[in-house]
Short mmCIF file of C-alpha atoms and ligand atoms in Angstrom, two decimals:
data_model
loop_
_atom_site.label_atom_id
_atom_site.label_comp_id
_atom_site.label_asym_id
_atom_site.label_seq_id
_atom_site.Cartn_x
_atom_site.Cartn_y
_atom_site.Cartn_z
CA UNK A 1 19.77 -14.42 2.74
CA UNK A 2 20.70 -11.00 1.56
CA UNK A 3 21.73 -8.63 4.32
CA UNK A 4 21.08 -5.52 2.32
CA UNK A 5 18.34 -4.53 -0.04
CA UNK A 6 17.41 -1.62 -2.26
CA UNK A 7 13.76 -0.75 -2.69
CA UNK A 8 12.79 1.36 -5.70
CA UNK A 9 9.46 3.13 -5.32
CA UNK A 10 7.95 4.56 -2.17
CA UNK A 11 4.30 4.76 -3.13
CA UNK A 12 1.64 3.19 -0.91
CA UNK A 13 3.04 -0.29 -1.55
CA UNK A 14 6.77 0.45 -1.83
CA UNK A 15 6.78 2.25 1.53
CA UNK A 16 5.42 -0.86 3.23
CA UNK A 17 7.88 -3.14 1.40
CA UNK A 18 10.80 -1.00 2.57
CA UNK A 19 9.42 -0.91 6.12
CA UNK A 20 9.21 -4.70 6.24
CA UNK A 21 12.87 -5.11 5.26
CA UNK A 22 13.99 -2.33 7.58
CA UNK A 23 12.15 -3.89 10.53
CA UNK A 24 13.76 -7.26 9.76
CA UNK A 25 17.18 -5.68 10.14
CA UNK A 26 18.16 -5.30 6.49
CA UNK A 27 20.52 -2.53 5.54
CA UNK A 28 17.82 -0.83 3.47
CA UNK A 29 18.49 1.65 0.70
CA UNK A 30 15.52 3.38 -0.90
CA UNK A 31 15.07 5.38 -4.06
CA UNK A 32 12.00 7.34 -5.08
CA UNK A 33 11.35 9.92 -7.79
CA UNK A 34 10.02 12.21 -5.06
CA UNK A 35 12.68 11.78 -2.36
CA UNK A 36 10.63 13.48 0.39
CA UNK A 37 8.57 10.28 0.73
CA UNK A 38 11.63 8.61 2.28
CA UNK A 39 11.64 10.95 5.31
CA UNK A 40 10.18 8.52 7.88
CA UNK A 41 12.19 5.56 6.56
CA UNK A 42 15.41 7.56 6.78
CA UNK A 43 14.49 8.60 10.32
CA UNK A 44 14.25 4.89 11.11
CA UNK A 45 17.63 4.01 9.62
CA UNK A 46 17.11 3.61 5.86
CA UNK A 47 19.55 5.19 3.45
CA UNK A 48 18.15 7.41 0.70
CA UNK A 49 19.89 6.99 -2.66
CA UNK A 50 19.91 10.24 -4.59
CA UNK A 51 20.53 8.61 -7.96
CA UNK A 52 19.29 5.40 -9.57
CA UNK A 53 22.88 4.20 -9.95
CA UNK A 54 23.54 4.71 -6.24
CA UNK A 55 20.38 2.77 -5.36
CA UNK A 56 21.30 -0.15 -7.60
CA UNK A 57 24.91 -0.31 -6.51
CA UNK A 58 24.06 -0.27 -2.79
CA UNK A 59 22.69 -3.86 -2.73
CA UNK A 60 22.82 -7.16 -4.58
CA UNK A 61 19.06 -7.56 -4.25
CA UNK A 62 16.82 -4.90 -5.79
CA UNK A 63 13.05 -4.76 -5.25
CA UNK A 64 11.16 -2.53 -7.68
CA UNK A 65 7.58 -1.41 -7.08
CA UNK A 66 6.64 1.56 -9.24
CA UNK A 67 3.34 2.62 -10.77
CA UNK A 68 3.72 0.86 -14.12
CA UNK A 69 6.13 -0.56 -16.69
CA UNK A 70 6.86 2.84 -18.20
CA UNK A 71 7.98 4.16 -14.81
CA UNK A 72 10.26 1.14 -14.30
CA UNK A 73 11.68 1.43 -17.80
CA UNK A 74 12.56 5.12 -17.55
CA UNK A 75 13.99 4.65 -14.07
CA UNK A 76 16.16 1.59 -14.77
CA UNK A 77 17.46 3.03 -18.03
CA UNK A 78 19.07 5.86 -16.08
CA UNK A 79 21.76 3.45 -14.84
CA UNK A 80 21.90 0.31 -16.98
CA UNK A 81 25.56 -0.63 -16.23
CA UNK A 82 24.75 -0.65 -12.50
CA UNK A 83 22.48 -3.69 -13.03
CA UNK A 84 25.52 -5.95 -13.47
CA UNK A 85 25.54 -8.70 -10.85
CA UNK A 86 22.25 -7.53 -9.29
CA UNK A 87 19.11 -9.62 -8.80
CA UNK A 88 16.06 -7.55 -9.64
CA UNK A 89 12.67 -8.57 -8.22
CA UNK A 90 10.13 -6.43 -10.04
CA UNK A 91 6.77 -6.29 -8.24
CA UNK A 92 5.28 -3.68 -10.57
CA UNK A 93 1.95 -4.59 -12.15
CA UNK A 94 2.22 -5.14 -15.88
CA UNK A 95 1.64 -7.51 -18.77
CA UNK A 96 3.67 -10.63 -19.57
CA UNK A 97 5.45 -8.73 -22.35
CA UNK A 98 6.42 -5.99 -19.91
CA UNK A 99 8.03 -8.61 -17.66
CA UNK A 100 9.82 -10.27 -20.59
CA UNK A 101 11.10 -6.91 -21.84
CA UNK A 102 12.44 -5.93 -18.42
CA UNK A 103 13.95 -9.36 -17.87
CA UNK A 104 15.81 -9.16 -21.20
CA UNK A 105 17.06 -5.68 -20.33
CA UNK A 106 18.42 -6.76 -16.93
CA UNK A 107 19.96 -9.99 -18.22
CA UNK A 108 21.65 -8.12 -21.09
CA UNK A 109 23.45 -6.04 -18.46
CA UNK A 110 24.63 -9.12 -16.55
CA UNK A 111 21.87 -9.07 -13.94
CA UNK A 112 19.24 -11.62 -12.89
CA UNK A 113 15.48 -11.09 -12.94
CA UNK A 114 12.32 -12.35 -11.27
CA UNK A 115 8.86 -10.87 -11.77
CA UNK A 116 6.23 -10.91 -9.05
CA UNK A 117 2.64 -9.97 -8.36
CA UNK A 118 1.51 -8.83 -4.93
CA UNK A 119 -1.86 -10.32 -4.04
CA UNK A 120 -2.77 -8.02 -1.21
CA UNK A 121 -3.07 -4.36 -0.24
CA UNK A 122 -0.35 -2.56 1.75
CA UNK A 123 -1.87 -3.27 5.22
CA UNK A 124 -1.97 -6.99 4.33
CA UNK A 125 1.71 -6.90 3.36
CA UNK A 126 2.53 -5.07 6.60
CA UNK A 127 0.62 -7.74 8.56
CA UNK A 128 2.34 -10.58 6.66
CA UNK A 129 -0.94 -12.01 5.32
CA UNK A 130 -0.57 -11.24 1.61
CA UNK A 131 0.59 -13.83 -0.89
CA UNK A 132 2.86 -13.13 -3.81
CA UNK A 133 3.28 -14.99 -7.09
CA UNK A 134 6.56 -15.12 -8.96
CA UNK A 135 7.99 -16.31 -12.25
CA UNK A 136 11.46 -16.50 -13.66
CA UNK A 137 14.36 -18.98 -13.49
CA UNK A 138 13.90 -21.28 -10.49
CA UNK A 139 17.51 -20.99 -9.30
CA UNK A 140 17.23 -17.19 -9.28
CA UNK A 141 13.95 -17.38 -7.37
CA UNK A 142 15.40 -19.83 -4.85
CA UNK A 143 18.41 -17.59 -4.25
CA UNK A 144 16.11 -14.80 -2.99
CA UNK A 145 13.17 -16.82 -1.68
CA UNK A 146 13.98 -16.33 2.00
CA UNK A 147 14.23 -12.58 1.52
CA UNK A 148 11.06 -12.08 -0.49
CA UNK A 149 9.14 -14.46 1.77
CA UNK A 150 9.20 -11.62 4.32
CA UNK A 151 6.69 -9.75 2.13
CA UNK A 152 4.09 -12.52 2.21
CA UNK A 153 3.71 -16.18 1.34
CA UNK A 154 5.63 -16.69 -1.91
CA UNK A 155 4.69 -19.04 -4.71
CA UNK A 156 6.89 -19.65 -7.72
CA UNK A 157 4.60 -20.40 -10.67
CA UNK A 158 6.87 -20.98 -13.62
CA UNK A 159 10.32 -20.41 -15.09
CA UNK A 160 8.80 -18.40 -17.94
CA UNK A 161 9.14 -14.85 -16.65
CA UNK A 162 5.83 -13.59 -18.11
CA UNK A 163 3.71 -16.10 -16.18
CA UNK A 164 3.36 -14.18 -12.90
CA UNK A 165 2.02 -11.10 -14.70
CA UNK A 166 -0.55 -13.18 -16.59
CA UNK A 167 -1.76 -14.82 -13.36
CA UNK A 168 -1.68 -11.51 -11.49
CA UNK A 169 -3.91 -9.93 -14.16
CA UNK A 170 -6.18 -13.00 -14.15
CA UNK A 171 -6.63 -12.75 -10.38
CA UNK A 172 -7.25 -9.01 -10.62
CA UNK A 173 -9.76 -9.67 -13.39
CA UNK A 174 -11.64 -12.00 -11.04
CA UNK A 175 -11.58 -9.27 -8.42
CA UNK A 176 -12.79 -6.54 -10.79
CA UNK A 177 -15.54 -8.88 -11.99
CA UNK A 178 -16.67 -9.18 -8.38
CA UNK A 179 -16.53 -5.40 -7.93
CA UNK A 180 -18.43 -4.90 -11.21
CA UNK A 181 -21.19 -7.20 -10.00
CA UNK A 182 -21.19 -5.50 -6.61
CA UNK A 183 -21.59 -2.00 -8.11
CA UNK A 184 -24.33 -3.16 -10.49
CA UNK A 185 -26.24 -5.09 -7.82
CA UNK A 186 -26.14 -2.18 -5.37
CA UNK A 187 -27.09 0.27 -8.14
CA UNK A 188 -30.13 -1.84 -9.00
CA UNK A 189 -31.27 -2.04 -5.38
CA UNK A 190 -30.86 1.73 -5.00
CA UNK A 191 -32.78 2.41 -8.23
CA UNK A 192 -36.17 1.27 -6.99
CA UNK A 193 -38.77 3.80 -8.20
CA UNK A 194 -40.64 5.63 -5.47
CA UNK A 195 -37.92 4.95 -2.87
CA UNK A 196 -35.51 7.53 -1.61
CA UNK A 197 -31.92 6.26 -2.00
CA UNK A 198 -31.11 7.27 1.55
CA UNK A 199 -33.85 4.97 2.87
CA UNK A 200 -32.16 1.95 1.27
CA UNK A 201 -29.77 0.24 3.65
CA UNK A 202 -26.94 -0.93 1.41
CA UNK A 203 -25.02 -2.55 4.27
CA UNK A 204 -28.01 -4.65 5.18
CA UNK A 205 -28.47 -5.73 1.55
CA UNK A 206 -24.79 -6.61 1.25
CA UNK A 207 -24.42 -8.34 4.62
CA UNK A 208 -27.63 -10.33 4.67
CA UNK A 209 -28.19 -11.07 0.96
CA UNK A 210 -25.35 -10.30 -1.43
CA UNK A 211 -22.45 -11.78 0.54
CA UNK A 212 -24.24 -15.06 1.45
CA UNK A 213 -25.35 -15.40 -2.18
CA UNK A 214 -21.91 -14.69 -3.62
CA UNK A 215 -20.32 -17.04 -1.07
CA UNK A 216 -22.38 -19.89 -2.54
CA UNK A 217 -21.54 -18.80 -6.08
CA UNK A 218 -17.87 -18.56 -5.14
CA UNK A 219 -17.97 -22.26 -4.24
CA UNK A 220 -19.85 -23.00 -7.46
CA UNK A 221 -16.86 -21.71 -9.48
CA UNK A 222 -14.93 -24.78 -8.23
CA UNK A 223 -17.55 -27.02 -9.88
CA UNK A 224 -17.28 -24.96 -13.06
CA UNK A 225 -13.49 -25.35 -12.95
CA UNK A 226 -13.84 -29.13 -12.67
CA UNK A 227 -16.15 -29.10 -15.71
CA UNK A 228 -13.55 -27.15 -17.71
CA UNK A 229 -10.72 -29.49 -16.65
CA UNK A 230 -12.86 -32.52 -17.62
CA UNK A 231 -13.90 -30.82 -20.89
CA UNK A 232 -17.46 -31.79 -19.92
CA UNK A 233 -19.86 -28.86 -19.67
CA UNK A 234 -23.14 -30.72 -19.47
CA UNK A 235 -25.50 -29.17 -16.97
CA UNK A 236 -28.21 -30.87 -15.01
CA UNK A 237 -29.47 -27.71 -13.37
CA UNK A 238 -28.28 -24.43 -14.89
CA UNK A 239 -28.34 -24.50 -18.68
CA UNK A 240 -27.28 -21.55 -20.82
CA UNK A 241 -30.75 -21.44 -22.44
CA UNK A 242 -32.27 -20.97 -18.98
CA UNK A 243 -29.82 -18.21 -18.09
CA UNK A 244 -30.23 -16.14 -21.28
CA UNK A 245 -33.76 -14.86 -20.44
CA UNK A 246 -32.72 -14.22 -16.82
CA UNK A 247 -29.82 -12.09 -18.01
CA UNK A 248 -32.09 -10.32 -20.47
CA UNK A 249 -34.38 -9.49 -17.55
CA UNK A 250 -31.44 -7.92 -15.70
CA UNK A 251 -30.73 -5.80 -18.79
CA UNK A 252 -34.42 -4.79 -19.09
CA UNK A 253 -34.71 -3.99 -15.37
CA UNK A 254 -31.51 -1.94 -15.50
CA UNK A 255 -32.76 0.11 -18.44
CA UNK A 256 -36.20 0.58 -16.87
CA UNK A 257 -34.60 1.88 -13.67
CA UNK A 258 -32.07 4.13 -15.43
CA UNK A 259 -29.05 1.94 -14.65
CA UNK A 260 -26.43 1.17 -17.28
CA UNK A 261 -26.83 -2.45 -18.48
CA UNK A 262 -23.23 -2.49 -19.77
CA UNK A 263 -21.68 -4.60 -16.98
CA UNK A 264 -24.13 -7.43 -17.58
CA UNK A 265 -24.29 -6.85 -21.37
CA UNK A 266 -20.64 -7.92 -21.62
CA UNK A 267 -21.30 -11.44 -20.36
CA UNK A 268 -24.71 -11.53 -22.06
CA UNK A 269 -22.87 -11.44 -25.43
CA UNK A 270 -20.95 -14.58 -24.49
CA UNK A 271 -24.08 -16.46 -23.44
CA UNK A 272 -25.77 -15.60 -26.74
CA UNK A 273 -22.68 -16.54 -28.76
CA UNK A 274 -22.37 -19.94 -27.04
CA UNK A 275 -26.08 -20.58 -27.57
CA UNK A 276 -25.89 -19.53 -31.24
CA UNK A 277 -23.02 -21.98 -31.70
CA UNK A 278 -25.20 -24.80 -30.41
CA UNK A 279 -24.14 -25.12 -26.77
CA UNK A 280 -27.34 -23.88 -25.10
CA UNK A 281 -27.80 -27.03 -23.05
CA UNK A 282 -24.41 -26.68 -21.36
CA UNK A 283 -23.56 -24.99 -18.09
CA UNK A 284 -21.93 -21.56 -18.17
CA UNK A 285 -18.45 -23.12 -17.90
CA UNK A 286 -18.89 -23.59 -21.67
CA UNK A 287 -18.40 -19.82 -22.09
CA UNK A 288 -14.60 -20.18 -21.73
CA UNK A 289 -14.62 -21.77 -25.17
CA UNK A 290 -16.34 -18.74 -26.72
CA UNK A 291 -14.36 -15.94 -25.10
CA UNK A 292 -12.29 -15.33 -28.22
CA UNK A 293 -11.31 -11.74 -28.87
CA UNK A 294 -12.17 -12.01 -32.58
CA UNK A 295 -15.89 -12.49 -31.92
CA UNK A 296 -16.19 -10.05 -29.02
N1 NAP V 1 -1.51 -0.33 -3.51
C1 NAP V 1 -2.01 -1.55 -3.67
O1 NAP V 1 -3.03 -1.93 -3.05
C2 NAP V 1 -1.31 -2.54 -4.59
C3 NAP V 1 -1.60 -3.91 -4.44
C4 NAP V 1 -0.95 -4.83 -5.26
C5 NAP V 1 -0.07 -4.37 -6.23
N2 NAP V 1 0.16 -3.03 -6.36
C6 NAP V 1 1.08 -2.60 -7.43
O2 NAP V 1 2.25 -2.00 -6.85
C7 NAP V 1 2.72 -0.96 -7.72
C8 NAP V 1 2.86 0.33 -6.89
O3 NAP V 1 1.58 0.65 -6.37
P1 NAP V 1 1.41 1.79 -5.28
O4 NAP V 1 0.10 1.55 -4.61
O5 NAP V 1 2.64 1.93 -4.46
O6 NAP V 1 1.26 3.06 -6.25
P2 NAP V 1 1.39 4.59 -5.87
O7 NAP V 1 1.09 4.82 -4.42
O8 NAP V 1 0.61 5.35 -6.87
O9 NAP V 1 2.95 4.90 -6.08
C9 NAP V 1 3.47 4.91 -7.37
C10 NAP V 1 4.98 4.88 -7.30
O10 NAP V 1 5.50 4.93 -8.64
C11 NAP V 1 6.35 6.07 -8.76
N3 NAP V 1 6.27 6.59 -10.11
C12 NAP V 1 5.15 6.90 -10.83
N4 NAP V 1 5.48 7.33 -12.05
C13 NAP V 1 6.84 7.32 -12.11
C14 NAP V 1 7.78 7.65 -13.11
N5 NAP V 1 7.39 8.08 -14.33
N6 NAP V 1 9.10 7.51 -12.83
C15 NAP V 1 9.51 7.05 -11.63
N7 NAP V 1 8.66 6.73 -10.61
C16 NAP V 1 7.34 6.84 -10.87
C17 NAP V 1 5.85 7.04 -7.72
O11 NAP V 1 6.83 8.00 -7.46
P3 NAP V 1 6.42 9.42 -6.80
O12 NAP V 1 6.31 9.17 -5.32
O13 NAP V 1 7.54 10.31 -7.17
O14 NAP V 1 5.11 9.84 -7.42
C18 NAP V 1 5.59 6.07 -6.56
O15 NAP V 1 6.79 5.68 -5.96
C19 NAP V 1 1.72 -0.84 -8.88
O16 NAP V 1 2.20 -1.52 -10.00
C20 NAP V 1 0.47 -1.51 -8.31
O17 NAP V 1 -0.36 -2.06 -9.33
C21 NAP V 1 -0.42 -2.12 -5.56
#
């Protein structure tokens, strides 16, 4: 295990990452564009690096958690030679190409690189209940596994460094889909003509109806996944042709009540496309075969 660590980025997430290492007794060096955010960490024993080079050279293991790829790129490029011999674990959200680009940059300087995705919010990381996904060379991952395991349950997905970003974005897409449905469902309930919005108890709707319903549907996605793995989409109970008019009714009701139908219109297009291509008798798992960017 590394005894010292440098954490780049002290936003909401980076602050918690640095705190975790500091509490575990690591000699912790931090760097942040706005150095004042390090005040409490420094009071608790962290060292504040005033330059990127100083931050990189302070430790063999470097954890990076900045806003986006551009921020990482401009930061790291301030001190490229200082990457030599360092292992960089980049936990910044980005695309697979961002991870590949950063990996190539670090390796070209004689460093080693792992990319990760944090599946949790800062309080979850602080409580040790988040999980993190990683990709990059297995031997590099294994050399830092015990250290990064302190941030949450780690899972190495693949040696190809872009994999973790792809899976991170896929998981976030699932989450934003849930939030999209949540916002649209609550908006519909609050749009009832003749009812004052403040008389509609959203918590009651969510707790007693939406969450139980979505919990069942959450389980149903496992059945859909099995259908996709088996390449068998036949449905005995929920055919695409049955769902198309139901979705159209959601669109009509939304419009009638002054709610944007756009969230549901996006998936409606896929249902119609799959049906037009002759797959109307299948279950909605069939839609994965029609989600091609060219047609949508
Ligand atoms: N917060 C979450 O719930 C969460 C969960 C999972 C993953 N993540 C990911 O973790 C990363 C950090 O998130 P966060 O919540 O800590 O974000 P944040 O609170 O907005 O902090 C952003 C960090 O990036 C730095 N930064 C922004 N632009 C920069 C630039 N051009 N050059 C150098 N530094 C720059 C900021 O520095 P300053 O302090 O100087 O502004 C700050 O340290 C993101 O990629 C995010 O997607 C976050």
